[in-house]
Amino acid sequence: MRNLLAFDIGASNGRAILGQFDGERISMRELHRFENHYVELNGVCYWDLPYIYNQLKQGFLAFRRADIGALDCFGIDTWGVDYGLLDKNGHLLSNPRAYRNAVEEDCAEAWKMMDFPALFSHTGIGNESFNTAYQLYRRKREGDAALEAADTMLFMPDLLGYFLTGEKKSEYTETTTSMLYNPIKRDWDRDIMAAFGLPEKIFPPIDMPGTIRGRLRSDIARELGINCAAFAAVGTHDTASAVAAIPGSGSFAFCSSGTWSVFGMEAELPLLTDEVRDAGFSNEGNVQGGFCPLKNIMGLWLIQECRREWQAEGMSLSWDEIVREAEAAEPFRSIIDTDHASFFSGARIRQKIHQFCAVTNQPLPDTVGRFARCIYESLALKYRYTLEKLSEIKGQSIDSLNIVGGGSRNRLLNQFAADATGCRVITGPIEGAAMGNLLVQAMALGDLKDIHALREVVGRSVKVETYMKSIKRLATLEADAVPKWAQEKLREALQSQQKKDKSKEAAR
């Protein structure tokens, strides 16, 4: 029996999850959970790295208390793009900045050095203001002292791994999110570094998922009372780990559902056409060394922010209660473009939804159920819109959608997704990123041969649920039903936003 430990850290919480693998099936148990939020200081948002690092130690202590023997291996996955800087002595120069600092101006300034079509042709990464390349160029423009003093840049999972093992490397899947990786050269893109004036020396060697990177430092092992376990480079980008754990086959799309809904498909080679670029897709790496053409959709962040506001007003609502309220609300009363720029930053999300609805001449949501239904139905419509784009890019129809991650618990949204897309929707595993993390550790240890063997273990270890389009539900999206105008409303909103974006680019 292998004892494996996955640290799965998201932008809102983190977990230490034990995986016990007998060669055929894997069982999982949460050992430790903690909250994770960025902190604003003097107008800049930072991740509290010492706090997160200490929480990883608490996860190791929880493993020791489980009293199940030695730890064979551990791995870390987080969200993409964010990083920390180390000085020449290997010390942290400042807490890592959070991607929520990003603004459109960062893109506009970077394009003066290399325009977006060129950046896409070099990297295959879509235009998101939080891309690492834009973040670093902003610091370069500001004459940031930390960047000037930096000797090494490490992405969040690699940075945490470095403090636990002493190894400085950049894992492939996380590296591909940065807009600094060239998928044709299979290396850092030094043309972009030169254009943005970034020091090449800070970018470390890249390693692949499924390799052993090092071991837990002996001093930390003694402090925690555990053995010097192996440290594996897993799919350190949480989406890559989640996609690895999809028990999919045939022509399928995936949605890693959480704060973001990361929606895409798998491909052996990057798709670098103008069509892919203009549709807003990125080519991010997967654990088998290929690519996932995907789109980042503003996901459950919207309802999470609404719930935060309701809690501040004294309304203690569980997620199940919010879903019940949504189910009871009228269908398609209000539809929003979930990716509208106004929704990116937190605070006053309900007010921003009101503003969007007012501009588009729709009724304003005024109850918990109406806000929640508006968000869930809008997300389902965005899934349909994105799936249609994926089918066009792929040149063939997609017959199933696999939803993994915490958002797959939302049965109402799952049904809306089936109704909207007309596809069979398969949900699970819920802890997709953690399961992928654990099983790639097993690959690194030599227990699993490849991604096919990994997915066979997933199929044997978890039960999945299937949702089919229901013509009886009020949320159905049959062409001759009410939702047709809802789809058109979303398309009009998207087209309007695209026209505004083009006008801004022309003005620049």
CSV table of N, CA and C in Angstrom, one decimal, residues 125-235:
chain,number,residue,atom,x,y,z
A,125,ILE,N,-1.0,31.2,-25.7
A,125,ILE,CA,-1.7,31.5,-24.6
A,125,ILE,C,-2.6,32.7,-24.9
A,126,GLY,N,-3.9,32.6,-24.5
A,126,GLY,CA,-4.9,33.7,-24.7
A,126,GLY,C,-4.6,34.9,-23.9
A,127,ASN,N,-5.3,36.0,-24.2
A,127,ASN,CA,-5.1,37.3,-23.6
A,127,ASN,C,-5.8,37.4,-22.3
A,128,GLU,N,-5.1,37.1,-21.2
A,128,GLU,CA,-5.7,37.4,-19.9
A,128,GLU,C,-4.8,38.4,-19.2
A,129,SER,N,-5.3,39.4,-18.6
A,129,SER,CA,-4.5,40.5,-18.0
A,129,SER,C,-3.6,40.0,-16.9
A,130,PHE,N,-4.0,38.8,-16.3
A,130,PHE,CA,-3.2,38.3,-15.2
A,130,PHE,C,-2.0,37.3,-15.7
A,131,ASN,N,-1.8,37.1,-16.9
A,131,ASN,CA,-0.7,36.3,-17.4
A,131,ASN,C,0.6,36.7,-16.8
A,132,THR,N,1.4,35.7,-16.4
A,132,THR,CA,2.7,36.0,-15.7
A,132,THR,C,3.5,37.0,-16.5
A,133,ALA,N,3.5,36.9,-17.8
A,133,ALA,CA,4.3,37.8,-18.7
A,133,ALA,C,3.9,39.3,-18.4
A,134,TYR,N,2.6,39.5,-18.4
A,134,TYR,CA,2.1,40.9,-18.1
A,134,TYR,C,2.5,41.3,-16.7
A,135,GLN,N,2.3,40.4,-15.8
A,135,GLN,CA,2.6,40.8,-14.4
A,135,GLN,C,4.1,41.2,-14.2
A,136,LEU,N,5.0,40.4,-14.9
A,136,LEU,CA,6.4,40.7,-14.7
A,136,LEU,C,6.8,42.0,-15.5
A,137,TYR,N,6.1,42.2,-16.6
A,137,TYR,CA,6.5,43.5,-17.4
A,137,TYR,C,6.0,44.7,-16.6
A,138,ARG,N,4.9,44.6,-15.9
A,138,ARG,CA,4.4,45.7,-15.1
A,138,ARG,C,5.5,46.0,-14.0
A,139,ARG,N,6.0,45.0,-13.4
A,139,ARG,CA,7.0,45.3,-12.4
A,139,ARG,C,8.3,45.9,-13.0
A,140,LYS,N,8.6,45.4,-14.2
A,140,LYS,CA,9.8,46.0,-14.9
A,140,LYS,C,9.5,47.5,-15.2
A,141,ARG,N,8.3,47.8,-15.7
A,141,ARG,CA,8.0,49.2,-15.9
A,141,ARG,C,8.1,50.1,-14.7
A,142,GLU,N,7.7,49.5,-13.5
A,142,GLU,CA,7.7,50.2,-12.3
A,142,GLU,C,9.1,50.3,-11.6
A,143,GLY,N,10.0,49.6,-12.2
A,143,GLY,CA,11.4,49.6,-11.6
A,143,GLY,C,11.4,48.9,-10.3
A,144,ASP,N,10.6,47.8,-10.2
A,144,ASP,CA,10.4,47.1,-9.0
A,144,ASP,C,11.7,46.5,-8.4
A,145,ALA,N,12.0,46.9,-7.1
A,145,ALA,CA,13.3,46.5,-6.5
A,145,ALA,C,13.4,45.0,-6.4
A,146,ALA,N,12.3,44.3,-6.1
A,146,ALA,CA,12.4,42.8,-5.9
A,146,ALA,C,12.8,42.2,-7.2
A,147,LEU,N,12.2,42.6,-8.3
A,147,LEU,CA,12.5,42.0,-9.6
A,147,LEU,C,14.0,42.3,-10.0
A,148,GLU,N,14.5,43.5,-9.7
A,148,GLU,CA,15.9,43.8,-10.0
A,148,GLU,C,16.9,43.0,-9.2
A,149,ALA,N,16.5,42.6,-8.0
A,149,ALA,CA,17.3,41.8,-7.1
A,149,ALA,C,17.2,40.3,-7.2
A,150,ALA,N,16.2,39.9,-8.1
A,150,ALA,CA,15.8,38.5,-8.1
A,150,ALA,C,16.9,37.7,-8.8
A,151,ASP,N,17.1,36.5,-8.3
A,151,ASP,CA,18.0,35.5,-8.9
A,151,ASP,C,17.2,34.3,-9.5
A,152,THR,N,16.0,34.1,-8.9
A,152,THR,CA,15.2,32.9,-9.4
A,152,THR,C,13.7,33.3,-9.3
A,153,MET,N,12.9,32.9,-10.3
A,153,MET,CA,11.5,33.0,-10.2
A,153,MET,C,10.9,31.6,-10.1
A,154,LEU,N,10.0,31.4,-9.2
A,154,LEU,CA,9.4,30.1,-9.0
A,154,LEU,C,7.9,30.3,-8.9
A,155,PHE,N,7.1,29.5,-9.7
A,155,PHE,CA,5.6,29.5,-9.5
A,155,PHE,C,5.2,29.0,-8.2
A,156,MET,N,4.0,29.3,-7.8
A,156,MET,CA,3.6,29.0,-6.4
A,156,MET,C,3.9,27.6,-6.0
A,157,PRO,N,3.5,26.6,-6.7
A,157,PRO,CA,3.7,25.2,-6.2
A,157,PRO,C,5.2,24.8,-6.2
A,158,ASP,N,6.0,25.4,-7.2
A,158,ASP,CA,7.4,25.1,-7.2
A,158,ASP,C,8.1,25.9,-6.0
A,159,LEU,N,7.6,27.1,-5.7
A,159,LEU,CA,8.1,27.9,-4.6
A,159,LEU,C,7.9,27.1,-3.3
A,160,LEU,N,6.7,26.6,-3.0
A,160,LEU,CA,6.5,25.9,-1.8
A,160,LEU,C,7.3,24.6,-1.8
A,161,GLY,N,7.4,24.0,-2.9
A,161,GLY,CA,8.3,22.8,-3.0
A,161,GLY,C,9.7,23.1,-2.7
A,162,TYR,N,10.2,24.2,-3.2
A,162,TYR,CA,11.6,24.6,-2.9
A,162,TYR,C,11.9,24.7,-1.4
A,163,PHE,N,10.9,25.4,-0.7
A,163,PHE,CA,11.2,25.6,0.7
A,163,PHE,C,11.1,24.3,1.5
A,164,LEU,N,10.4,23.3,0.9
A,164,LEU,CA,10.4,22.0,1.6
A,164,LEU,C,11.5,21.0,1.2
A,165,THR,N,12.1,21.2,0.0
A,165,THR,CA,13.1,20.3,-0.5
A,165,THR,C,14.4,20.9,-0.9
A,166,GLY,N,14.4,22.2,-1.2
A,166,GLY,CA,15.7,22.9,-1.6
A,166,GLY,C,15.9,22.8,-3.1
A,167,GLU,N,14.9,22.2,-3.9
A,167,GLU,CA,15.0,22.0,-5.3
A,167,GLU,C,14.4,23.2,-6.1
A,168,LYS,N,15.1,23.8,-7.0
A,168,LYS,CA,14.6,25.0,-7.8
A,168,LYS,C,14.3,24.5,-9.2
A,169,LYS,N,13.1,24.2,-9.5
A,169,LYS,CA,12.7,23.8,-10.9
A,169,LYS,C,11.3,24.4,-11.2
A,170,SER,N,11.0,24.4,-12.5
A,170,SER,CA,9.7,24.9,-12.9
A,170,SER,C,9.0,23.8,-13.6
A,171,GLU,N,7.8,23.4,-13.1
A,171,GLU,CA,7.1,22.2,-13.6
A,171,GLU,C,6.4,22.6,-14.9
A,172,TYR,N,6.3,21.7,-15.9
A,172,TYR,CA,5.8,22.0,-17.2
A,172,TYR,C,4.4,22.6,-17.3
A,173,THR,N,3.5,21.9,-16.6
A,173,THR,CA,2.1,22.4,-16.8
A,173,THR,C,1.9,23.8,-16.2
A,174,GLU,N,2.5,24.1,-15.1
A,174,GLU,CA,2.4,25.4,-14.5
A,174,GLU,C,3.2,26.5,-15.4
A,175,THR,N,4.3,26.1,-15.9
A,175,THR,CA,5.1,26.9,-16.8
A,175,THR,C,4.3,27.4,-18.0
A,176,THR,N,3.5,26.5,-18.6
A,176,THR,CA,2.7,26.8,-19.8
A,176,THR,C,1.7,27.9,-19.6
A,177,THR,N,1.3,28.1,-18.4
A,177,THR,CA,0.2,29.1,-18.1
A,177,THR,C,0.8,30.5,-18.2
A,178,SER,N,2.1,30.7,-18.3
A,178,SER,CA,2.7,32.0,-18.0
A,178,SER,C,2.7,33.0,-19.1
A,179,MET,N,2.5,32.5,-20.4
A,179,MET,CA,2.8,33.3,-21.6
A,179,MET,C,4.3,33.6,-21.7
A,180,LEU,N,5.1,32.7,-21.2
A,180,LEU,CA,6.5,32.8,-21.4
A,180,LEU,C,7.1,31.5,-21.8
A,181,TYR,N,6.3,30.5,-22.2
A,181,TYR,CA,6.8,29.2,-22.6
A,181,TYR,C,6.4,29.0,-24.1
A,182,ASN,N,7.4,28.6,-24.9
A,182,ASN,CA,7.2,28.4,-26.3
A,182,ASN,C,6.9,26.9,-26.5
A,183,PRO,N,5.7,26.5,-27.0
A,183,PRO,CA,5.3,25.1,-27.1
A,183,PRO,C,5.9,24.4,-28.3
A,184,ILE,N,6.5,25.2,-29.2
A,184,ILE,CA,7.1,24.6,-30.4
A,184,ILE,C,8.6,24.3,-30.0
A,185,LYS,N,9.3,25.3,-29.4
A,185,LYS,CA,10.6,25.0,-28.9
A,185,LYS,C,10.7,24.2,-27.7
A,186,ARG,N,9.6,24.0,-27.0
A,186,ARG,CA,9.5,23.3,-25.7
A,186,ARG,C,10.5,23.8,-24.7
A,187,ASP,N,10.5,25.2,-24.6
A,187,ASP,CA,11.4,25.8,-23.6
A,187,ASP,C,10.8,27.2,-23.3
A,188,TRP,N,11.4,27.9,-22.4
A,188,TRP,CA,11.1,29.3,-22.1
A,188,TRP,C,11.3,30.1,-23.4
A,189,ASP,N,10.5,31.1,-23.6
A,189,ASP,CA,10.5,31.9,-24.8
A,189,ASP,C,11.4,33.1,-24.6
A,190,ARG,N,12.7,33.1,-25.0
A,190,ARG,CA,13.6,34.2,-24.7
A,190,ARG,C,13.4,35.4,-25.6
A,191,ASP,N,12.6,35.3,-26.7
A,191,ASP,CA,12.3,36.5,-27.5
A,191,ASP,C,11.3,37.4,-26.7
A,192,ILE,N,10.4,36.8,-25.9
A,192,ILE,CA,9.5,37.6,-25.1
A,192,ILE,C,10.3,38.2,-24.0
A,193,MET,N,11.1,37.4,-23.4
A,193,MET,CA,12.0,38.0,-22.3
A,193,MET,C,12.8,39.2,-22.7
A,194,ALA,N,13.3,39.1,-24.0
A,194,ALA,CA,14.1,40.2,-24.5
A,194,ALA,C,13.2,41.4,-24.8
A,195,ALA,N,12.0,41.2,-25.4
A,195,ALA,CA,11.1,42.2,-25.7
A,195,ALA,C,10.7,43.0,-24.4
A,196,PHE,N,10.4,42.3,-23.4
A,196,PHE,CA,10.0,42.9,-22.1
A,196,PHE,C,11.1,43.3,-21.2
A,197,GLY,N,12.3,43.0,-21.6
A,197,GLY,CA,13.5,43.4,-20.7
A,197,GLY,C,13.5,42.6,-19.4
A,198,LEU,N,13.1,41.3,-19.5
A,198,LEU,CA,13.1,40.4,-18.3
A,198,LEU,C,14.5,39.7,-18.2
A,199,PRO,N,15.1,39.5,-17.1
A,199,PRO,CA,16.3,38.8,-17.0
A,199,PRO,C,16.2,37.3,-17.1
A,200,GLU,N,16.9,36.8,-18.1
A,200,GLU,CA,16.8,35.3,-18.4
A,200,GLU,C,17.2,34.5,-17.2
A,201,LYS,N,18.1,35.0,-16.4
A,201,LYS,CA,18.7,34.1,-15.4
A,201,LYS,C,17.7,33.7,-14.3
A,202,ILE,N,16.6,34.4,-14.2
A,202,ILE,CA,15.6,34.1,-13.1
A,202,ILE,C,14.8,32.9,-13.5
A,203,PHE,N,14.8,32.4,-14.7
A,203,PHE,CA,13.9,31.3,-15.1
A,203,PHE,C,14.6,30.0,-15.0
A,204,PRO,N,14.2,29.1,-14.1
A,204,PRO,CA,14.9,27.9,-13.8
A,204,PRO,C,14.6,26.7,-14.8
A,205,PRO,N,15.3,25.6,-14.8
A,205,PRO,CA,15.1,24.5,-15.6
A,205,PRO,C,13.6,24.0,-15.5
A,206,ILE,N,13.1,23.4,-16.6
A,206,ILE,CA,11.7,22.9,-16.6
A,206,ILE,C,11.8,21.4,-16.4
A,207,ASP,N,11.0,20.8,-15.5
A,207,ASP,CA,10.8,19.4,-15.5
A,207,ASP,C,9.4,19.0,-15.8
A,208,MET,N,9.2,17.7,-16.0
A,208,MET,CA,7.9,17.2,-16.5
A,208,MET,C,7.2,16.5,-15.3
A,209,PRO,N,5.8,16.5,-15.4
A,209,PRO,CA,5.0,15.7,-14.5
A,209,PRO,C,5.4,14.2,-14.5
A,210,GLY,N,5.3,13.6,-13.3
A,210,GLY,CA,5.6,12.2,-13.2
A,210,GLY,C,7.1,11.9,-13.0
A,211,THR,N,7.9,12.9,-12.5
A,211,THR,CA,9.3,12.7,-12.2
A,211,THR,C,9.5,13.1,-10.7
A,212,ILE,N,10.5,12.4,-10.1
A,212,ILE,CA,10.8,12.7,-8.7
A,212,ILE,C,11.8,13.8,-8.7
A,213,ARG,N,11.4,14.9,-8.0
A,213,ARG,CA,12.2,16.1,-8.0
A,213,ARG,C,13.2,16.1,-6.9
A,214,GLY,N,12.9,15.5,-5.8
A,214,GLY,CA,13.8,15.6,-4.6
A,214,GLY,C,13.1,14.9,-3.4
A,215,ARG,N,13.6,15.3,-2.2
A,215,ARG,CA,13.0,14.7,-1.0
A,215,ARG,C,12.8,15.8,0.0
A,216,LEU,N,11.9,15.5,1.0
A,216,LEU,CA,11.7,16.4,2.1
A,216,LEU,C,13.0,16.7,2.8
A,217,ARG,N,13.3,17.9,3.1
A,217,ARG,CA,14.5,18.2,3.8
A,217,ARG,C,14.6,17.5,5.1
A,218,SER,N,15.8,17.1,5.4
A,218,SER,CA,16.0,16.3,6.7
A,218,SER,C,15.6,17.1,7.9
A,219,ASP,N,16.0,18.4,7.9
A,219,ASP,CA,15.7,19.2,9.1
A,219,ASP,C,14.2,19.3,9.3
A,220,ILE,N,13.4,19.5,8.2
A,220,ILE,CA,12.0,19.6,8.3
A,220,ILE,C,11.4,18.3,8.7
A,221,ALA,N,11.9,17.2,8.2
A,221,ALA,CA,11.4,15.8,8.5
A,221,ALA,C,11.6,15.6,10.0
A,222,ARG,N,12.8,16.0,10.6
A,222,ARG,CA,13.0,15.8,12.0
A,222,ARG,C,12.0,16.7,12.8
A,223,GLU,N,11.8,17.9,12.4
A,223,GLU,CA,10.9,18.8,13.1
A,223,GLU,C,9.5,18.3,13.1
A,224,LEU,N,9.1,17.6,12.0
A,224,LEU,CA,7.7,17.2,12.0
A,224,LEU,C,7.5,15.7,12.4
A,225,GLY,N,8.7,15.0,12.6
A,225,GLY,CA,8.6,13.6,13.0
A,225,GLY,C,8.1,12.7,12.0
A,226,ILE,N,8.5,12.9,10.7
A,226,ILE,CA,8.2,12.0,9.6
A,226,ILE,C,9.4,11.7,8.8
A,227,ASN,N,9.3,10.8,7.9
A,227,ASN,CA,10.5,10.4,7.1
A,227,ASN,C,10.7,11.4,5.9
A,228,CYS,N,11.9,11.3,5.3
A,228,CYS,CA,12.2,12.2,4.2
A,228,CYS,C,11.5,11.7,2.9
A,229,ALA,N,10.3,11.9,2.8
A,229,ALA,CA,9.5,11.4,1.7
A,229,ALA,C,9.9,12.0,0.3
A,230,ALA,N,9.7,11.2,-0.7
A,230,ALA,CA,10.0,11.7,-2.1
A,230,ALA,C,9.0,12.9,-2.4
A,231,PHE,N,9.5,13.8,-3.2
A,231,PHE,CA,8.7,14.9,-3.7
A,231,PHE,C,8.6,14.8,-5.2
A,232,ALA,N,7.4,14.6,-5.7
A,232,ALA,CA,7.1,14.4,-7.2
A,232,ALA,C,6.7,15.7,-7.8
A,233,ALA,N,7.2,16.0,-9.0
A,233,ALA,CA,6.6,17.0,-9.9
A,233,ALA,C,5.3,16.4,-10.5
A,234,VAL,N,4.2,16.9,-10.0
A,234,VAL,CA,2.9,16.4,-10.5
A,234,VAL,C,2.4,17.4,-11.5
A,235,GLY,N,1.2,17.3,-11.9
A,235,GLY,CA,0.6,18.4,-12.7
A,235,GLY,C,0.4,19.6,-11.7
